[in-house]
Short mmCIF file of C-alpha atoms (C1' of nucleotides) in Angstrom, two decimals:
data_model
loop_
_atom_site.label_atom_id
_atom_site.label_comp_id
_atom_site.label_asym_id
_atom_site.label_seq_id
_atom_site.Cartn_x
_atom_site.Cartn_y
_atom_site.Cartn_z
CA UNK J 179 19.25 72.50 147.20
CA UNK J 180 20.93 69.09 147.64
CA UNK J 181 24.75 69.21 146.42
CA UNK J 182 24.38 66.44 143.41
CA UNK J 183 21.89 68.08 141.77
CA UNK J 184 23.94 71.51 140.95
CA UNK J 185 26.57 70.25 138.96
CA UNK J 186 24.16 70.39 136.24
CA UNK J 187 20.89 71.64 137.11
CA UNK J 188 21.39 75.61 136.74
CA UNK J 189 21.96 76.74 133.69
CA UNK J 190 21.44 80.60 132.44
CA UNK J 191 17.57 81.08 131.58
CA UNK J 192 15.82 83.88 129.50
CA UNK J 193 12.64 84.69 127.64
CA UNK J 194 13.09 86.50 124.35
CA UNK J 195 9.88 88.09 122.75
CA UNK J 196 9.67 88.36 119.14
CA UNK J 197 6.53 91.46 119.14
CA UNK J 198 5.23 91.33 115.41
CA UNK J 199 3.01 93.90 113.85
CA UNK J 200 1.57 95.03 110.69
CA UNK J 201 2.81 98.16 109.39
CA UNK J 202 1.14 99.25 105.99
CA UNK J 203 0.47 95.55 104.94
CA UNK J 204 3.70 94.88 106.41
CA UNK J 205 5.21 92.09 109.19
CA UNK J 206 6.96 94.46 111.34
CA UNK J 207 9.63 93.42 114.65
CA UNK J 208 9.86 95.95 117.85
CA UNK J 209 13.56 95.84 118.74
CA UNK J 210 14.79 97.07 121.84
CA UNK J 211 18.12 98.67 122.71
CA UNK J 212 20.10 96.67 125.16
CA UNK J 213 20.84 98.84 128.48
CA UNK J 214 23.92 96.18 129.64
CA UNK J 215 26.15 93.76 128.54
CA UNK J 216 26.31 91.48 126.39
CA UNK J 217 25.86 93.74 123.53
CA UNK J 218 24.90 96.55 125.05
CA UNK J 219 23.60 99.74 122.57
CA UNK J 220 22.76 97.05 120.25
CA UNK J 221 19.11 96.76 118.80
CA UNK J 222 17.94 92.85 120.54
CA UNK J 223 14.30 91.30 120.48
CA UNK J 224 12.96 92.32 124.21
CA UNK J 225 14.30 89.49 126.51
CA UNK J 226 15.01 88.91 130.39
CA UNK J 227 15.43 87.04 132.90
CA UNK J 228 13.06 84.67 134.63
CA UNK J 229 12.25 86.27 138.49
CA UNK J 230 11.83 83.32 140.29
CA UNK J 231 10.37 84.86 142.89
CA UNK J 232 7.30 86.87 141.01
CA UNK J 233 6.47 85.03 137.77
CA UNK J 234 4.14 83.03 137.89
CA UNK J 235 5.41 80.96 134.68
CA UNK J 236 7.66 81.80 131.45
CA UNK J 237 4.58 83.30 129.90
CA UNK J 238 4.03 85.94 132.59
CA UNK J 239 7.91 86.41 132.57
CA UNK J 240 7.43 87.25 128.86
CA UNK J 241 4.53 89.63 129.92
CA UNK J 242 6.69 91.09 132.56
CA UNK J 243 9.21 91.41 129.79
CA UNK J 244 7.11 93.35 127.42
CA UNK J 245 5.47 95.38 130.38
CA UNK J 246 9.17 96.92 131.88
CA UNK J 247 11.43 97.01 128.28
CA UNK J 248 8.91 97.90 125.88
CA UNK J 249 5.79 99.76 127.53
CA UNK J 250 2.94 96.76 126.54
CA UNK J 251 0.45 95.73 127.69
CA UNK J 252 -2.49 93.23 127.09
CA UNK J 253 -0.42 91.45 123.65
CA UNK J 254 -1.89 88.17 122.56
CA UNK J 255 1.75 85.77 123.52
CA UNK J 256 1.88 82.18 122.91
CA UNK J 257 5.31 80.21 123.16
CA UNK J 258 7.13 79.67 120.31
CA UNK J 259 10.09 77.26 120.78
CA UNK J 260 13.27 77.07 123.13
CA UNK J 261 16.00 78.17 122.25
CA UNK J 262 19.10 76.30 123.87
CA UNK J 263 23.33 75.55 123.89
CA UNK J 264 26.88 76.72 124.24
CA UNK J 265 26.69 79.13 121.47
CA UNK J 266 23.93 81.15 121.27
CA UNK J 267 25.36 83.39 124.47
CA UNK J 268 28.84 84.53 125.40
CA UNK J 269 28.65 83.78 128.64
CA UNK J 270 28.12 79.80 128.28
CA UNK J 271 25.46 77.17 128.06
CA UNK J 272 22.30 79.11 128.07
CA UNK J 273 18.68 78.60 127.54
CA UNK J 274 15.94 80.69 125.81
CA UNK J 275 12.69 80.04 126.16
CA UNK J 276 10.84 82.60 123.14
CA UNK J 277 7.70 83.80 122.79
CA UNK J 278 5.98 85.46 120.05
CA UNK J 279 3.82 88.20 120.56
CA UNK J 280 1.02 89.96 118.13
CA UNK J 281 -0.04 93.08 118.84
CA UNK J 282 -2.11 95.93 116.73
CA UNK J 283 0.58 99.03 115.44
CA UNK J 284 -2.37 101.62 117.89
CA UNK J 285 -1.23 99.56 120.47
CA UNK J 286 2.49 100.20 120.50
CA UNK J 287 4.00 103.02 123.09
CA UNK J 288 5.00 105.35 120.43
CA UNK J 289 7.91 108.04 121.30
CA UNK J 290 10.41 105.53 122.92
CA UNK J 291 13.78 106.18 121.95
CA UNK J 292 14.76 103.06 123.27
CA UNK J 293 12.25 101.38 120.92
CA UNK J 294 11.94 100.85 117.09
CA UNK J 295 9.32 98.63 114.34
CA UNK J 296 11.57 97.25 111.93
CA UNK J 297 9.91 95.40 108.77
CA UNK J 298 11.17 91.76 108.97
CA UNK J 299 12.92 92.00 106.07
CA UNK J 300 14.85 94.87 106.96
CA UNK J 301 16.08 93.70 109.75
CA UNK J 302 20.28 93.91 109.92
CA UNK J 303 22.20 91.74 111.95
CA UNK J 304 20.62 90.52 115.50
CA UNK J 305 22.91 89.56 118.78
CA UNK J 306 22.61 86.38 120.19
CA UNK J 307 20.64 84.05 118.13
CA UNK J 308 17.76 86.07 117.97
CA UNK J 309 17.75 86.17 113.71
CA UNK J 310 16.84 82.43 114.07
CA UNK J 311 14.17 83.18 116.61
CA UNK J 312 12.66 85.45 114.83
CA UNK J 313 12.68 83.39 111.32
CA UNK J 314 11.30 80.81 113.32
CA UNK J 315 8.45 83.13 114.61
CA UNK J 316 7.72 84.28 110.81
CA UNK J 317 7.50 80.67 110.23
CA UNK J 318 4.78 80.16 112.59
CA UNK J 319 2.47 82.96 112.15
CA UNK J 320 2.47 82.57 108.41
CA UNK J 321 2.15 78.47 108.91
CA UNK J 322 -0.79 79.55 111.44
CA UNK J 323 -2.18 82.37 109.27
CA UNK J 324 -3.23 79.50 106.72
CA UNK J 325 -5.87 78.08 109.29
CA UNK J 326 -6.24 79.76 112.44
CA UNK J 327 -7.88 82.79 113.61
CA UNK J 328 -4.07 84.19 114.90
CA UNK J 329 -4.08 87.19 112.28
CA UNK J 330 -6.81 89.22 114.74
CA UNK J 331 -4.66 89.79 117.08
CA UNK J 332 -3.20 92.42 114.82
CA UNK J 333 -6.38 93.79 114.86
CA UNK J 334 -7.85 96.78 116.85
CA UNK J 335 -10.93 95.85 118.90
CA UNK J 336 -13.38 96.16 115.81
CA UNK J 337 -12.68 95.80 112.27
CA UNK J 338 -14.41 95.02 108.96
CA UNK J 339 -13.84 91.81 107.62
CA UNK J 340 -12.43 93.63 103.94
CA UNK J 341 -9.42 94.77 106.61
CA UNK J 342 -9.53 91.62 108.36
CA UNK J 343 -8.78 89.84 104.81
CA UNK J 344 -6.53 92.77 104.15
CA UNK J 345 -4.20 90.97 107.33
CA UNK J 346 -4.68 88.19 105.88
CA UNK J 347 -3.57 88.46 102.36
CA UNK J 348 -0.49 90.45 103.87
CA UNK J 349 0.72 87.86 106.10
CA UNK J 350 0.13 84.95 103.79
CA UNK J 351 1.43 86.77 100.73
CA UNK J 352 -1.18 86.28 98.65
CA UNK J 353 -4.64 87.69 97.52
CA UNK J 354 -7.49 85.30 98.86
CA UNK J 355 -11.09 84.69 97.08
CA UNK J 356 -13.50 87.45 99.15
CA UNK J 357 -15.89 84.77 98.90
CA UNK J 358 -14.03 82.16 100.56
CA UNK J 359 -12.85 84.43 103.14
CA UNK J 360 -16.29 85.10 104.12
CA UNK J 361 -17.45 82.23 103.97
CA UNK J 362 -14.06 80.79 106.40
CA UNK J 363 -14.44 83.46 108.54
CA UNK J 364 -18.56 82.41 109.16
CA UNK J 365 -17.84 79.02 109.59
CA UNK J 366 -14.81 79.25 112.34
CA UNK J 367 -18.07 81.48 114.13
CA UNK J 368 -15.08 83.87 115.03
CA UNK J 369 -16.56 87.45 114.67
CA UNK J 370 -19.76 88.61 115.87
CA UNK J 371 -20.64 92.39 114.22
CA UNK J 372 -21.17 95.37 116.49
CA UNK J 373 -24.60 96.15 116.66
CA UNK J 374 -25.08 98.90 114.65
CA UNK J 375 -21.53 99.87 113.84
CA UNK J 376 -20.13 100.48 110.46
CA UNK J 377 -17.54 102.02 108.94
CA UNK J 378 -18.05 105.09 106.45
CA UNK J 379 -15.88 107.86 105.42
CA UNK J 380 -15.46 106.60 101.65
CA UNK J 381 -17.45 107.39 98.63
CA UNK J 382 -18.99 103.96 98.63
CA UNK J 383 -20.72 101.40 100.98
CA UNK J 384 -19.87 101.68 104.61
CA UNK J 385 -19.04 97.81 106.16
CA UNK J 386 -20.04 96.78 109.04
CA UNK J 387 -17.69 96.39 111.79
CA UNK J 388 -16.67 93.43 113.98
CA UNK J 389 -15.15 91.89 117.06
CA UNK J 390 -14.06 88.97 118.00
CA UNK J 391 -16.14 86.48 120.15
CA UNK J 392 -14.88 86.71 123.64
CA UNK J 393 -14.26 82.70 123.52
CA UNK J 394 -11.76 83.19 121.07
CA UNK J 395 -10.15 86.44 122.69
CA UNK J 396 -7.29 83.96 123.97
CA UNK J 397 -8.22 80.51 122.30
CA UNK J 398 -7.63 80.47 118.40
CA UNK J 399 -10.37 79.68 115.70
CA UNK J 400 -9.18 77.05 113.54
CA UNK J 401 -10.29 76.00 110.23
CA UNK J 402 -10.74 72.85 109.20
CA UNK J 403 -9.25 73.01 105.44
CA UNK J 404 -7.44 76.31 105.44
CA UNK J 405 -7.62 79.29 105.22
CA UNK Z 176 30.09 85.11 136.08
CA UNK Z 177 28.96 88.58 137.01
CA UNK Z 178 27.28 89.04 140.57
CA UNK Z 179 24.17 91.24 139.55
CA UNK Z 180 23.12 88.08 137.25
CA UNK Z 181 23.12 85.37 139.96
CA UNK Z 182 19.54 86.78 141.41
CA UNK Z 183 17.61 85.75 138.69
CA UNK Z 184 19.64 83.79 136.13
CA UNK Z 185 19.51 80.29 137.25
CA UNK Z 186 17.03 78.13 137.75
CA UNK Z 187 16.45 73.95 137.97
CA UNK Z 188 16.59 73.02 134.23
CA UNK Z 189 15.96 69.62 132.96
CA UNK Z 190 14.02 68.03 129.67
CA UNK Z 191 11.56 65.39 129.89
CA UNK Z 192 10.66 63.17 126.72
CA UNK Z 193 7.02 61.62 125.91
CA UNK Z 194 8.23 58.27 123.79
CA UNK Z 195 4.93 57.17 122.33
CA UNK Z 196 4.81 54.03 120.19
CA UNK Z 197 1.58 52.43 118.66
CA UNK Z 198 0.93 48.40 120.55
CA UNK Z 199 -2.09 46.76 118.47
CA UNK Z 200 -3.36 50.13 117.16
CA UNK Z 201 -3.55 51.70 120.76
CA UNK Z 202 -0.66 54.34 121.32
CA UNK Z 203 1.33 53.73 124.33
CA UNK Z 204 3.66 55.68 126.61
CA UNK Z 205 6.83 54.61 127.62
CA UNK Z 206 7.30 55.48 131.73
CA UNK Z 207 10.49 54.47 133.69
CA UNK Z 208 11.23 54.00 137.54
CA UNK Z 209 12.10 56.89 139.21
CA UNK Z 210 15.92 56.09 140.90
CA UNK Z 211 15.63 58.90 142.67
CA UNK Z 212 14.35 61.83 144.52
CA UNK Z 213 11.93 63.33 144.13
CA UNK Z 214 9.75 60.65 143.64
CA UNK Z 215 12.08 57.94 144.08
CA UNK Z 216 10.32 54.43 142.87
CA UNK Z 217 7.37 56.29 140.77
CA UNK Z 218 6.91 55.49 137.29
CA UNK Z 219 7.13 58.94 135.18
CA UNK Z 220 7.99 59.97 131.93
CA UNK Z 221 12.32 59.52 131.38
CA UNK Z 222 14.01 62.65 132.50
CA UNK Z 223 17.17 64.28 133.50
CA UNK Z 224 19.40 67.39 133.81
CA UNK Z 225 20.97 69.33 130.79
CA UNK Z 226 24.76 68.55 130.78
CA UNK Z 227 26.09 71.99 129.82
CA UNK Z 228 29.74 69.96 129.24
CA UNK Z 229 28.94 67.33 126.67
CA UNK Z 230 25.21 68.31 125.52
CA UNK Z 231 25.58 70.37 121.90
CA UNK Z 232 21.52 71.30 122.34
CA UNK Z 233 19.09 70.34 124.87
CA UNK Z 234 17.76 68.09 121.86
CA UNK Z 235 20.48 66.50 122.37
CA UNK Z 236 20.48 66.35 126.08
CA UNK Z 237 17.19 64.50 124.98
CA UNK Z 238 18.50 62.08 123.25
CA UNK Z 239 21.09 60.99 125.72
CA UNK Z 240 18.60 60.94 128.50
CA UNK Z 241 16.60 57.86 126.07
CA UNK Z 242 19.90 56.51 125.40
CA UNK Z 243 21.14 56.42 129.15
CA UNK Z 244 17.36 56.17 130.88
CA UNK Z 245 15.94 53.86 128.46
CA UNK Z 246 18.22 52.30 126.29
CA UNK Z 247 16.87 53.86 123.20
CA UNK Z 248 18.60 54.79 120.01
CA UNK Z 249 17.35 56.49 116.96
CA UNK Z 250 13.74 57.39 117.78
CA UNK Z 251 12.03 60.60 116.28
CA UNK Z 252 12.36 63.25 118.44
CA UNK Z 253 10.55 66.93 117.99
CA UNK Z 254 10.75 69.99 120.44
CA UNK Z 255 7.41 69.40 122.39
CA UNK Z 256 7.39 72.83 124.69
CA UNK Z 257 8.46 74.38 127.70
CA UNK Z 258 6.91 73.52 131.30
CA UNK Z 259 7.55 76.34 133.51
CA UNK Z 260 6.51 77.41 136.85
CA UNK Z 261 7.26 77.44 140.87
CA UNK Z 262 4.75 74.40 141.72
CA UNK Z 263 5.31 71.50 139.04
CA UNK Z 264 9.06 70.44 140.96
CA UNK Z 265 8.71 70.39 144.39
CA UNK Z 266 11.97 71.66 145.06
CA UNK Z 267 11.26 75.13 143.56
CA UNK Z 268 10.54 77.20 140.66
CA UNK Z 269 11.68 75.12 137.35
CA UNK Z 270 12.06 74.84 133.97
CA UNK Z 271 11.38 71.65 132.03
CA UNK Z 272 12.00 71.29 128.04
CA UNK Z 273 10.02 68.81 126.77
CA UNK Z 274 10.63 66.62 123.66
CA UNK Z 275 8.08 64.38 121.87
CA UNK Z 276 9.85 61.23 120.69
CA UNK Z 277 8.22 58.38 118.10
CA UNK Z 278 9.68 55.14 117.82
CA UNK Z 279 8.40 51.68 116.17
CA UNK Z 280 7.27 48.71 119.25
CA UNK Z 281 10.19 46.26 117.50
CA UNK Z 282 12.90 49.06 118.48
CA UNK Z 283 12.06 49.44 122.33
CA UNK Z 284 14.45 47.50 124.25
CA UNK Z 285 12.77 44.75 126.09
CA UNK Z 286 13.17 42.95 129.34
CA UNK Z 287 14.04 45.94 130.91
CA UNK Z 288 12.61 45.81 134.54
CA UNK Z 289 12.82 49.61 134.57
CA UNK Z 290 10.64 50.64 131.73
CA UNK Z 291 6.85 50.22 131.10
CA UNK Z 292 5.12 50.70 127.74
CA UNK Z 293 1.49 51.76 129.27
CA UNK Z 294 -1.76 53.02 127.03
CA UNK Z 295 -2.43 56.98 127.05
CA UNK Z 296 -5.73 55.84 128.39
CA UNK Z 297 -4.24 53.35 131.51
CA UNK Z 298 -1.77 56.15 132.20
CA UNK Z 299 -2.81 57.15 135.99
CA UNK Z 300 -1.37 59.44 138.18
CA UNK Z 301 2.26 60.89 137.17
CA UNK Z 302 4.59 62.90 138.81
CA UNK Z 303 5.63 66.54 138.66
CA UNK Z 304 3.34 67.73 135.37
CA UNK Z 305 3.73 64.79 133.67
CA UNK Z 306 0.28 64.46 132.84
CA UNK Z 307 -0.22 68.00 131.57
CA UNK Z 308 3.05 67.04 129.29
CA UNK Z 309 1.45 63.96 128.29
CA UNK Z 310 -1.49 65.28 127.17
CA UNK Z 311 0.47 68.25 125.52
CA UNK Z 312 2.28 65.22 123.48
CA UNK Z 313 -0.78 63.51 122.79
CA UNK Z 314 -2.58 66.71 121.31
CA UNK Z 315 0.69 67.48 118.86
CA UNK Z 316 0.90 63.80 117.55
CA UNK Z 317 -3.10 64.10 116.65
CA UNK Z 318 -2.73 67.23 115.01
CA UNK Z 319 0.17 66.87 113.09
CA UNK Z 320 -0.69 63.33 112.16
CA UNK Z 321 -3.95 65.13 110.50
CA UNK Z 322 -1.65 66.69 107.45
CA UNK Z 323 1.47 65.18 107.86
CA UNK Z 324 4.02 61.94 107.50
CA UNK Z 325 4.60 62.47 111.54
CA UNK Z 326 3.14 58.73 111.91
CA UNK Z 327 5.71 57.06 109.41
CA UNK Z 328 7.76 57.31 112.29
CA UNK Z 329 5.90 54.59 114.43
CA UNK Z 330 6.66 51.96 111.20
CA UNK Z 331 9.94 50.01 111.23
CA UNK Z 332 12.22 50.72 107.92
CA UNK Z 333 9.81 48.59 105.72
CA UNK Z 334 6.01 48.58 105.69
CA UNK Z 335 2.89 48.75 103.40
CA UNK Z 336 0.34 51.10 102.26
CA UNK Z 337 -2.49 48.53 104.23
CA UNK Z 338 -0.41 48.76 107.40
CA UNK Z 339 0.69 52.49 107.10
CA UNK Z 340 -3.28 53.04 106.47
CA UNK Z 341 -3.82 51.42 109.40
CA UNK Z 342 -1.30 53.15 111.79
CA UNK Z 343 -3.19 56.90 110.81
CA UNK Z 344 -6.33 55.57 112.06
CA UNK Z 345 -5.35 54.17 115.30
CA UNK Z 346 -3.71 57.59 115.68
CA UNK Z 347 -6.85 59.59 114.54
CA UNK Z 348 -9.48 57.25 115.86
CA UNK Z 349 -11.69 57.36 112.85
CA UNK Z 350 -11.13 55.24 109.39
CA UNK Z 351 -9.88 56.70 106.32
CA UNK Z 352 -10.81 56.12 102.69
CA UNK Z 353 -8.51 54.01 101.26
CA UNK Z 354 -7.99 55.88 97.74
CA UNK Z 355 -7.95 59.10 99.01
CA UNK Z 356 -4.85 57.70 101.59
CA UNK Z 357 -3.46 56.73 98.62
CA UNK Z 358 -3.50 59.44 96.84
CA UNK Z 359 -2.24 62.00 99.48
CA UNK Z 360 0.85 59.54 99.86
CA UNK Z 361 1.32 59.93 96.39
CA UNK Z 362 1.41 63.49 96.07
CA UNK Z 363 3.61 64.28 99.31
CA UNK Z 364 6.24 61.69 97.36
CA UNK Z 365 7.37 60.29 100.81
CA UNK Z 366 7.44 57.25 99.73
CA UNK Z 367 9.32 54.94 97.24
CA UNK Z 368 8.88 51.22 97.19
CA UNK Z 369 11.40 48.63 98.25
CA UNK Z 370 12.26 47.03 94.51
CA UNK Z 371 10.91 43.68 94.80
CA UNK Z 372 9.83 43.38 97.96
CA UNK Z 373 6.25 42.33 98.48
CA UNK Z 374 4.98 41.17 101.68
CA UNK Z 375 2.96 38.01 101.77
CA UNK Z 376 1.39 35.31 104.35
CA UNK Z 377 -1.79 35.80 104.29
CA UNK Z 378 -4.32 34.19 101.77
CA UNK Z 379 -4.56 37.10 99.89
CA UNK Z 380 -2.35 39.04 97.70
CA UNK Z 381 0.52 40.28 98.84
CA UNK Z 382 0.90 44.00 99.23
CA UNK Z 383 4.25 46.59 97.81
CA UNK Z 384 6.44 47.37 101.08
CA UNK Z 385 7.53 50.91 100.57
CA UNK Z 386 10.29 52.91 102.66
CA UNK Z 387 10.79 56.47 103.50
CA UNK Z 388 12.36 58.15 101.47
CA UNK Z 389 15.98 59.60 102.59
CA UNK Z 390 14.77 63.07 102.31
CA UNK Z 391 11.90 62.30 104.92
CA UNK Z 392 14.19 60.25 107.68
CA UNK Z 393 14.11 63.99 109.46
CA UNK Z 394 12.19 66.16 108.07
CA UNK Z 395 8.24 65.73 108.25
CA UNK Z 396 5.65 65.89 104.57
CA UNK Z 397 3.47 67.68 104.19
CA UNK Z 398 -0.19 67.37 102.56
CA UNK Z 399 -1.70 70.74 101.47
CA UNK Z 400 -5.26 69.83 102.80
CA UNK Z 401 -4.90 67.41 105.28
CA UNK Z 402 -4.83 63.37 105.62
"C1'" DT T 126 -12.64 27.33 93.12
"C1'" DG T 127 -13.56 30.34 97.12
"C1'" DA T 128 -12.06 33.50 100.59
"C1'" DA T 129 -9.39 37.20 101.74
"C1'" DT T 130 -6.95 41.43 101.10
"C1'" DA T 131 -4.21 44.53 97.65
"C1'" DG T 132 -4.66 47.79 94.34
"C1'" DT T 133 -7.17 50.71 90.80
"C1'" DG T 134 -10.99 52.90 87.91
"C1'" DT T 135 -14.88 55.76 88.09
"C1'" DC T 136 -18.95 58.13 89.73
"C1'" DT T 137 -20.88 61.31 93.10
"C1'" DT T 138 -20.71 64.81 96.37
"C1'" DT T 139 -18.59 68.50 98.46
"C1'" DC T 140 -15.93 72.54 98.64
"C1'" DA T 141 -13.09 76.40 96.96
"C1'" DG T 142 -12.49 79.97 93.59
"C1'" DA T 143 -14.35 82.95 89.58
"C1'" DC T 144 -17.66 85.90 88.19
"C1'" DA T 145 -21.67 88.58 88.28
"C1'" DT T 146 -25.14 91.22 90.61
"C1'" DT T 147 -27.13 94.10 94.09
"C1'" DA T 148 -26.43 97.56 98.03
"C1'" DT T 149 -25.07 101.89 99.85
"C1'" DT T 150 -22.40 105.71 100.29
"C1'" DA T 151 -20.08 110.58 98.62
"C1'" DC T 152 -19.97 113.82 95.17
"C1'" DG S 103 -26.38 109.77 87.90
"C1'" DT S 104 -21.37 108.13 88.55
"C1'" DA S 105 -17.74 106.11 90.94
"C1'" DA S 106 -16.26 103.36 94.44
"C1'" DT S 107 -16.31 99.54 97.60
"C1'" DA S 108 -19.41 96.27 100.52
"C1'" DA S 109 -21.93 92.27 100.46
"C1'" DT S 110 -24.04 88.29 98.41
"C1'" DG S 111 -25.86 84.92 94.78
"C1'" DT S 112 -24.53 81.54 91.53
"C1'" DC S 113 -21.76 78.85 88.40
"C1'" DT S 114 -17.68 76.01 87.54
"C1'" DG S 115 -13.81 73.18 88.28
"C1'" DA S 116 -11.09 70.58 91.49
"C1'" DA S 117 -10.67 67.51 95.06
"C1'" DA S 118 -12.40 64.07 98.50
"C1'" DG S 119 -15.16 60.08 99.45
"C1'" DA S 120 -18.17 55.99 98.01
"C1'" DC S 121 -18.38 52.10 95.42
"C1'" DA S 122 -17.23 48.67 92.35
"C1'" DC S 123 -14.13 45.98 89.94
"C1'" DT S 124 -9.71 43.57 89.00
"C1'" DA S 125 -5.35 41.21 90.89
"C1'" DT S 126 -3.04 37.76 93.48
"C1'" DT S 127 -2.32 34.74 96.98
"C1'" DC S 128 -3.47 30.36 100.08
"C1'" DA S 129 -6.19 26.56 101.18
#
DNA sequence: TGAATAGTGTCTTTCAGACATTATTAC
DNA sequence: GTAATAATGTCTGAAAGACACTATTCA
């Protein structure tokens, strides 16, 4: 490394992962215990540092992240924003590069003391900046929720579209025209139904179940006038 | 700074900023002359290192590096994302915070031997993951510019409905209906028109300048269903 | 007066939401 | 059959686009 370049080229870096997922219709965020300082003992959105030397990028960072400090595997993560300045960390001048993470509530480790789903809006007071991280991922899964296919990813790996809009109308809010929805959710060419599948166990029509298309497995749908 | 940290904390940081401007309805990218290594000589999108002692944000590390780099002041600039990886620098494993910036042709500096103003679609080879950043830039400004006053940001502080028109569908590539324009820019209130001020020349009638208004200088509109 | 573009009124088409109807299950 | 929800057909109102017409300037 030539001399010049390190008066300012190394700052601290970190991924934070915001996990969301729905608990009974509502946006929930896995919190992790810190094991060191800063803050240690106190409840923090999963984050680490980058390993230079076996990520392949931030985003598998992020997935190494989730993997060691919270048990996950296989989340859908997309970058969310970077977080950056003098502030935000006692240490100094620090960078944080956050990713948000969706993930179905059967796909959580469950008895992890280290671990706990809070609903967003019971969430306390956060270390670090993390309460503006995580506003900011609200932000962009409900701003996404109005026109992308992003809300499956809280979704097992089959579904009926009534739960599907169920995720929906949670996320967003609001209740949504079953019509519409259908007719959305046809046109993005999103789902295709298990052959054969439905599911029963009510006193009324069973609905047929369905996946999503493995094209869109990582790639969002999007819709071209909402919703 | 504690020991155990040093492994993995610090890594090359620096942002990189995609200034796109609009040159008879084509949008251009402004490149500068590498002064240095790595690359020394090449043309690539304005860079630099974070200054952790006088930089409040890497936003505004941004906005320095125009300033300084390219003699800018004032342009739009939006978080773009994060470039990450061990291959894109060749001197190791870095982190790169990209910014998006939007500035009207009349405020570029000129005769500046160091800068080029170059079409998206001339644009050849580029340095580091310029390209991919590029493109990244490219992809955001067509988007948002789909449902939102983003391109009000390529007119100067006056300009009318006919020319504002006109800068959406260079951005979109596709002609808009004039009434329906209208209309949107009437209900996103982003506008108010300059008392008085028409703006004439041609054998024609003259058409209404209009400004933004103040409470759109930073913040973007936003049209419910797009255009 | 004619050519050119600005700006607006209005009709048509398209799309989203409301409502109603049929389908299929458990009891 | 009755109750319950799934799934779909159809009508209605709102919004977007097409088109035409008026307004204002210069030559």
């Amino acid at each position: 490394m030539i001399q010049t370049e390190d008066k300012h080229a190394h700052v601290l870096v970190s991924v934070d992962v915001v996990v969301l997922t729905l608990v009974e219709r509502e946006l929930n965020v896995v919190l992790v215990q810190r094991a060191r300082a800063p803050f240690a003992g106190v409840w923090a959105l999963p984050g680490g540092y980058i390993h230079a030397d076996e990520d392949a990028d931030a985003k598998a960072s992020a997935a190494r992240v989730l993997r060691t400090k919270a048990g996950m595997e296989g989340a859908y993560l997309e970058q969310l924003a970077t977080f950056t300045g003098p502030a935000r960390d006692p240490r100094g001048w620090s960078v944080a590069i956050a990713y948000c993470a969706l993930i179905p509530l059967e796909s959580l480790p469950t008895q992890r003391a280290d671990l706990k789903v809070v609903p967003v809006h019971a969430v306390g007071q956060l270390p670090f900046d993390h309460a503006q991280i995580l506003q900011a991922a609200l932000a962009r899964v409900r701003s996404k929720s109005q026109y992308s296919s992003l809300p499956v990813h809280f979704c097992g790996d089959a579904f009926t579209l009534p739960q599907l809009q169920q995720v929906y109308e949670s996320i967003l809010g609001e209740s949504l025209n079953k019509v519409s929805f259908r007719r959305k959710m046809d046109e993005m060419q999103l789902l295709e139904p298990v052959p054969g599948a439905l599911q029963g166990g009510g006193a009324h029509r069973p609905a047929q179940l369905y996946r999503v298309r493995p094209a869109f497995r990582q790639e969002l749908a999007l819709s071209t006038r909402g919703l």
